[in-house]
């Protein structure tokens, strides 16, 4: 079992498995025999037969240079489409990233029992750094209504899942939302939250703070307001830089 702040290795892909699939292809691919080499050999034989050793050496040098230039040319031709793709590519907008995030969310994350607290969410696949991983979805309410709902939830002995997205708006994920409600706190998190206003609508999105490995628990820093006395909430993230409490 890995420590909570360590990244577990994927069991689906290893270096040994990659080697058994034939390894990494070369840059220029397979090449046939080069006609310039044969022509160089013929010219060298003719030059030696004529008694011109210096001329033969010059022909050999010229032949080697020509062969190197041909190989470089083939490599450039191979790389040319990749360069064209880079020129034609563009940066995704946040709206496009959100659509991709919503479409890929079922394949990227799942939930399960957490080693930190209760339930947690976990990566189902490797996720690159700065990827929009998930969205904290729910009903947008004002702060005063959020306080009323929180009081009612506590009275009903119901778990409360709310997020202060802005100074005026709270997202209530308690009765309807997604797996993001189970995202636990960690003092060394792998996600960070970013509120986005797209088309007049507020979205609270989680981005990968670091590269994430399959099976890793997804966490973020709750950034609770610091309190004194008995109101302290114990932190159990187990990270080396753990502050001991959430607030």
CSV table of C-alpha atoms in Angstrom, one decimal:
chain,number,residue,atom,x,y,z
A,1,UNK,CA,0.0,0.0,0.0
A,2,UNK,CA,1.5,3.4,-1.0
A,3,UNK,CA,1.7,6.3,1.3
A,4,UNK,CA,-1.0,8.9,0.8
A,5,UNK,CA,1.3,11.5,-0.6
A,6,UNK,CA,3.2,9.1,-2.9
A,7,UNK,CA,2.1,8.3,-6.4
A,8,UNK,CA,1.3,4.6,-7.1
A,9,UNK,CA,2.6,3.2,-10.3
A,10,UNK,CA,0.2,2.0,-13.0
A,11,UNK,CA,-0.2,-1.8,-13.2
A,12,UNK,CA,-1.4,-1.6,-16.8
A,13,UNK,CA,1.7,-0.2,-18.4
A,14,UNK,CA,5.3,-0.9,-17.5
A,15,UNK,CA,8.7,-0.4,-19.2
A,16,UNK,CA,9.0,-4.2,-19.7
A,17,UNK,CA,5.6,-4.4,-21.4
A,18,UNK,CA,6.6,-1.5,-23.7
A,19,UNK,CA,9.8,-3.4,-24.6
A,20,UNK,CA,7.8,-6.5,-25.5
A,21,UNK,CA,5.8,-4.5,-28.0
A,22,UNK,CA,8.8,-3.9,-30.2
A,23,UNK,CA,10.3,-0.9,-28.5
A,24,UNK,CA,10.4,2.7,-29.8
A,25,UNK,CA,10.4,3.2,-33.6
A,26,UNK,CA,13.4,5.1,-35.0
A,27,UNK,CA,13.0,8.6,-36.3
A,28,UNK,CA,13.2,7.9,-40.0
A,29,UNK,CA,11.7,4.4,-40.0
A,30,UNK,CA,13.3,1.5,-42.0
A,31,UNK,CA,15.6,2.4,-44.9
A,32,UNK,CA,16.6,0.5,-48.0
A,33,UNK,CA,20.2,0.3,-49.3
A,34,UNK,CA,21.4,3.7,-50.6
A,35,UNK,CA,22.4,3.9,-54.3
A,36,UNK,CA,24.8,6.7,-53.6
A,37,UNK,CA,27.0,4.3,-51.6
A,38,UNK,CA,27.3,1.9,-54.6
A,39,UNK,CA,28.1,4.8,-56.9
A,40,UNK,CA,30.8,6.0,-54.5
A,41,UNK,CA,32.4,2.5,-54.4
A,42,UNK,CA,32.5,2.3,-58.2
A,43,UNK,CA,34.1,5.8,-58.4
A,44,UNK,CA,36.7,4.8,-55.8
A,45,UNK,CA,37.7,1.7,-57.7
A,46,UNK,CA,38.1,3.6,-60.9
A,47,UNK,CA,40.2,6.3,-59.2
A,48,UNK,CA,42.5,3.7,-57.6
A,49,UNK,CA,42.9,1.9,-60.9
A,50,UNK,CA,44.0,5.2,-62.4
A,51,UNK,CA,46.7,5.6,-59.7
A,52,UNK,CA,45.2,8.6,-58.0
A,53,UNK,CA,45.0,7.8,-54.3
A,54,UNK,CA,44.3,11.4,-53.3
A,55,UNK,CA,41.4,11.5,-55.7
A,56,UNK,CA,40.1,8.2,-54.3
A,57,UNK,CA,40.1,9.7,-50.7
A,58,UNK,CA,38.3,12.8,-51.9
A,59,UNK,CA,35.6,10.7,-53.6
A,60,UNK,CA,35.1,8.7,-50.4
A,61,UNK,CA,34.8,11.9,-48.3
A,62,UNK,CA,32.3,13.4,-50.8
A,63,UNK,CA,30.3,10.1,-50.8
A,64,UNK,CA,30.0,10.1,-47.0
A,65,UNK,CA,28.9,13.7,-46.9
A,66,UNK,CA,26.3,13.0,-49.6
A,67,UNK,CA,24.9,10.0,-47.7
A,68,UNK,CA,24.7,12.0,-44.4
A,69,UNK,CA,22.8,14.8,-46.2
A,70,UNK,CA,20.4,12.3,-47.7
A,71,UNK,CA,19.7,10.8,-44.3
A,72,UNK,CA,19.2,14.3,-42.7
A,73,UNK,CA,16.8,15.1,-45.6
A,74,UNK,CA,14.7,12.0,-44.9
A,75,UNK,CA,14.5,13.0,-41.3
A,76,UNK,CA,13.4,16.5,-42.1
A,77,UNK,CA,10.7,15.1,-44.5
A,78,UNK,CA,9.5,12.8,-41.6
A,79,UNK,CA,9.3,15.8,-39.2
A,80,UNK,CA,7.6,18.2,-41.6
A,81,UNK,CA,4.0,17.0,-41.1
A,82,UNK,CA,4.5,17.3,-37.3
A,83,UNK,CA,5.7,20.9,-37.7
A,84,UNK,CA,2.7,21.7,-39.8
A,85,UNK,CA,0.3,20.3,-37.2
A,86,UNK,CA,2.0,22.5,-34.5
A,87,UNK,CA,1.5,25.6,-36.7
A,88,UNK,CA,-2.1,24.7,-37.3
A,89,UNK,CA,-2.9,23.9,-33.7
A,90,UNK,CA,-4.4,26.5,-31.3
A,91,UNK,CA,-5.0,26.8,-27.6
A,92,UNK,CA,-8.3,25.4,-26.3
A,93,UNK,CA,-10.7,27.8,-24.8
A,94,UNK,CA,-12.0,27.2,-21.3
A,95,UNK,CA,-15.4,26.4,-22.8
A,96,UNK,CA,-13.9,23.7,-25.0
A,97,UNK,CA,-11.9,22.4,-22.0
A,98,UNK,CA,-15.1,22.2,-20.0
A,99,UNK,CA,-16.9,20.3,-22.7
A,100,UNK,CA,-14.0,17.8,-22.9
A,101,UNK,CA,-13.9,17.5,-19.1
A,102,UNK,CA,-17.6,16.7,-18.9
A,103,UNK,CA,-17.4,14.1,-21.7
A,104,UNK,CA,-14.3,12.4,-20.2
A,105,UNK,CA,-15.2,12.6,-16.6
A,106,UNK,CA,-16.7,9.1,-16.3
A,107,UNK,CA,-13.5,7.6,-17.8
A,108,UNK,CA,-11.2,9.8,-15.7
A,109,UNK,CA,-12.5,9.6,-12.1
A,110,UNK,CA,-14.4,7.3,-9.8
A,111,UNK,CA,-15.1,7.3,-6.0
A,112,UNK,CA,-14.3,4.8,-3.3
A,113,UNK,CA,-13.2,4.5,0.3
A,114,UNK,CA,-10.5,6.9,1.2
A,115,UNK,CA,-7.5,6.5,3.4
A,116,UNK,CA,-7.8,10.2,4.5
A,117,UNK,CA,-11.5,10.4,5.4
A,118,UNK,CA,-14.7,8.6,4.5
A,119,UNK,CA,-15.2,8.5,0.7
A,120,UNK,CA,-12.8,10.0,-1.8
A,121,UNK,CA,-12.4,10.3,-5.6
A,122,UNK,CA,-9.6,8.5,-7.5
A,123,UNK,CA,-8.1,8.8,-11.0
A,124,UNK,CA,-9.1,6.0,-13.4
A,125,UNK,CA,-6.3,6.9,-15.8
A,126,UNK,CA,-3.1,9.0,-16.0
A,127,UNK,CA,-3.9,12.7,-16.1
A,128,UNK,CA,-1.4,15.3,-17.4
A,129,UNK,CA,-0.6,18.4,-15.4
A,130,UNK,CA,-2.9,21.5,-15.9
A,131,UNK,CA,-5.8,19.3,-17.3
A,132,UNK,CA,-9.3,20.2,-16.3
A,133,UNK,CA,-10.2,17.1,-14.3
A,134,UNK,CA,-13.7,17.6,-13.0
A,135,UNK,CA,-16.3,20.3,-12.1
A,136,UNK,CA,-18.0,20.9,-8.7
A,137,UNK,CA,-21.6,20.8,-9.9
A,138,UNK,CA,-24.7,21.8,-8.0
A,139,UNK,CA,-27.2,24.5,-7.3
A,140,UNK,CA,-26.0,28.1,-7.2
A,141,UNK,CA,-27.4,29.9,-4.2
A,142,UNK,CA,-26.6,33.1,-2.3
A,143,UNK,CA,-24.6,33.0,0.9
A,144,UNK,CA,-27.6,33.8,3.2
A,145,UNK,CA,-29.6,30.9,1.7
A,146,UNK,CA,-26.6,28.6,2.0
A,147,UNK,CA,-26.4,29.3,5.8
A,148,UNK,CA,-30.1,28.4,6.1
A,149,UNK,CA,-29.6,25.2,4.2
A,150,UNK,CA,-26.5,24.2,6.2
A,151,UNK,CA,-28.5,24.6,9.4
A,152,UNK,CA,-31.3,22.4,8.0
A,153,UNK,CA,-28.9,19.7,6.8
A,154,UNK,CA,-27.2,19.6,10.2
A,155,UNK,CA,-30.7,19.3,11.9
A,156,UNK,CA,-31.5,16.4,9.5
A,157,UNK,CA,-28.1,14.8,10.3
A,158,UNK,CA,-27.2,15.0,6.6
A,159,UNK,CA,-23.7,15.5,5.3
A,160,UNK,CA,-23.3,19.0,3.8
A,161,UNK,CA,-21.4,19.5,0.5
A,162,UNK,CA,-21.1,23.2,-0.3
A,163,UNK,CA,-18.4,25.3,-1.9
A,164,UNK,CA,-18.0,29.1,-1.7
A,165,UNK,CA,-17.2,29.8,-5.3
A,166,UNK,CA,-17.2,33.6,-4.9
A,167,UNK,CA,-17.9,36.1,-2.2
A,168,UNK,CA,-21.6,36.1,-3.2
A,169,UNK,CA,-22.2,32.6,-4.5
A,170,UNK,CA,-22.2,29.2,-3.0
A,171,UNK,CA,-22.5,25.9,-4.9
A,172,UNK,CA,-24.7,23.4,-3.1
A,173,UNK,CA,-23.8,19.8,-4.1
A,174,UNK,CA,-25.7,18.1,-1.3
A,175,UNK,CA,-28.8,16.9,-3.0
A,176,UNK,CA,-27.7,16.9,-6.6
A,177,UNK,CA,-24.3,17.0,-8.1
A,178,UNK,CA,-21.4,14.7,-9.0
A,179,UNK,CA,-18.4,12.8,-7.5
A,180,UNK,CA,-16.5,16.1,-6.9
A,181,UNK,CA,-18.4,16.3,-3.6
A,182,UNK,CA,-16.2,13.5,-2.2
A,183,UNK,CA,-12.9,15.3,-3.0
A,184,UNK,CA,-10.9,15.3,0.3
A,185,UNK,CA,-8.5,17.9,1.7
A,186,UNK,CA,-4.8,17.4,1.6
A,187,UNK,CA,-2.0,19.8,2.6
A,188,UNK,CA,-0.1,18.6,-0.5
A,189,UNK,CA,-2.9,18.4,-3.0
A,190,UNK,CA,-2.8,17.3,-6.6
A,191,UNK,CA,-5.7,19.6,-7.7
A,192,UNK,CA,-6.6,23.3,-7.5
A,193,UNK,CA,-10.0,24.9,-7.8
A,194,UNK,CA,-10.7,27.7,-10.3
A,195,UNK,CA,-14.0,29.6,-10.7
A,196,UNK,CA,-14.9,30.3,-14.3
A,197,UNK,CA,-17.7,32.5,-15.7
A,198,UNK,CA,-18.6,31.1,-19.2
A,199,UNK,CA,-21.5,32.6,-21.1
A,200,UNK,CA,-22.8,34.3,-18.0
A,201,UNK,CA,-22.8,31.0,-16.0
A,202,UNK,CA,-20.5,30.2,-13.1
A,203,UNK,CA,-18.5,27.0,-13.1
A,204,UNK,CA,-16.1,25.8,-10.4
A,205,UNK,CA,-13.5,23.5,-12.0
A,206,UNK,CA,-10.7,21.4,-10.7
A,207,UNK,CA,-7.4,21.4,-12.5
A,208,UNK,CA,-4.4,19.0,-12.1
A,209,UNK,CA,-1.8,20.8,-10.1
A,210,UNK,CA,0.7,18.0,-10.9
A,211,UNK,CA,0.8,15.0,-13.2
A,212,UNK,CA,-1.6,12.4,-11.8
A,213,UNK,CA,-1.1,8.7,-11.9
A,214,UNK,CA,-3.9,6.1,-12.3
A,215,UNK,CA,-5.2,5.0,-8.8
A,216,UNK,CA,-4.1,8.2,-7.1
A,217,UNK,CA,-6.6,9.9,-4.8
A,218,UNK,CA,-7.6,13.4,-6.0
A,219,UNK,CA,-7.4,16.1,-3.3
A,220,UNK,CA,-7.3,19.8,-3.0
A,221,UNK,CA,-6.6,22.4,-0.3
A,222,UNK,CA,-9.9,23.4,1.4
A,223,UNK,CA,-8.3,26.7,2.6
A,224,UNK,CA,-10.6,26.9,5.6
A,225,UNK,CA,-10.6,30.1,7.6
A,226,UNK,CA,-8.2,29.8,10.5
A,227,UNK,CA,-10.1,29.4,13.9
A,228,UNK,CA,-9.0,29.1,17.5
A,229,UNK,CA,-10.0,26.8,20.4
A,230,UNK,CA,-12.2,23.8,20.1
A,231,UNK,CA,-13.4,24.6,16.6
A,232,UNK,CA,-10.2,23.1,15.1
A,233,UNK,CA,-10.8,20.2,12.6
A,234,UNK,CA,-8.1,17.5,12.7
A,235,UNK,CA,-6.3,16.9,9.4
A,236,UNK,CA,-5.5,13.3,8.5
A,237,UNK,CA,-4.0,13.7,5.1
A,238,UNK,CA,-0.6,12.3,6.2
A,239,UNK,CA,1.4,14.5,3.9
A,240,UNK,CA,4.9,15.4,5.0
A,241,UNK,CA,3.9,19.1,5.2
A,242,UNK,CA,0.6,18.4,7.0
A,243,UNK,CA,-0.5,21.4,9.1
A,244,UNK,CA,-2.3,19.2,11.6
A,245,UNK,CA,-5.7,20.9,11.2
A,246,UNK,CA,-7.9,22.0,8.3
A,247,UNK,CA,-8.5,25.4,9.9
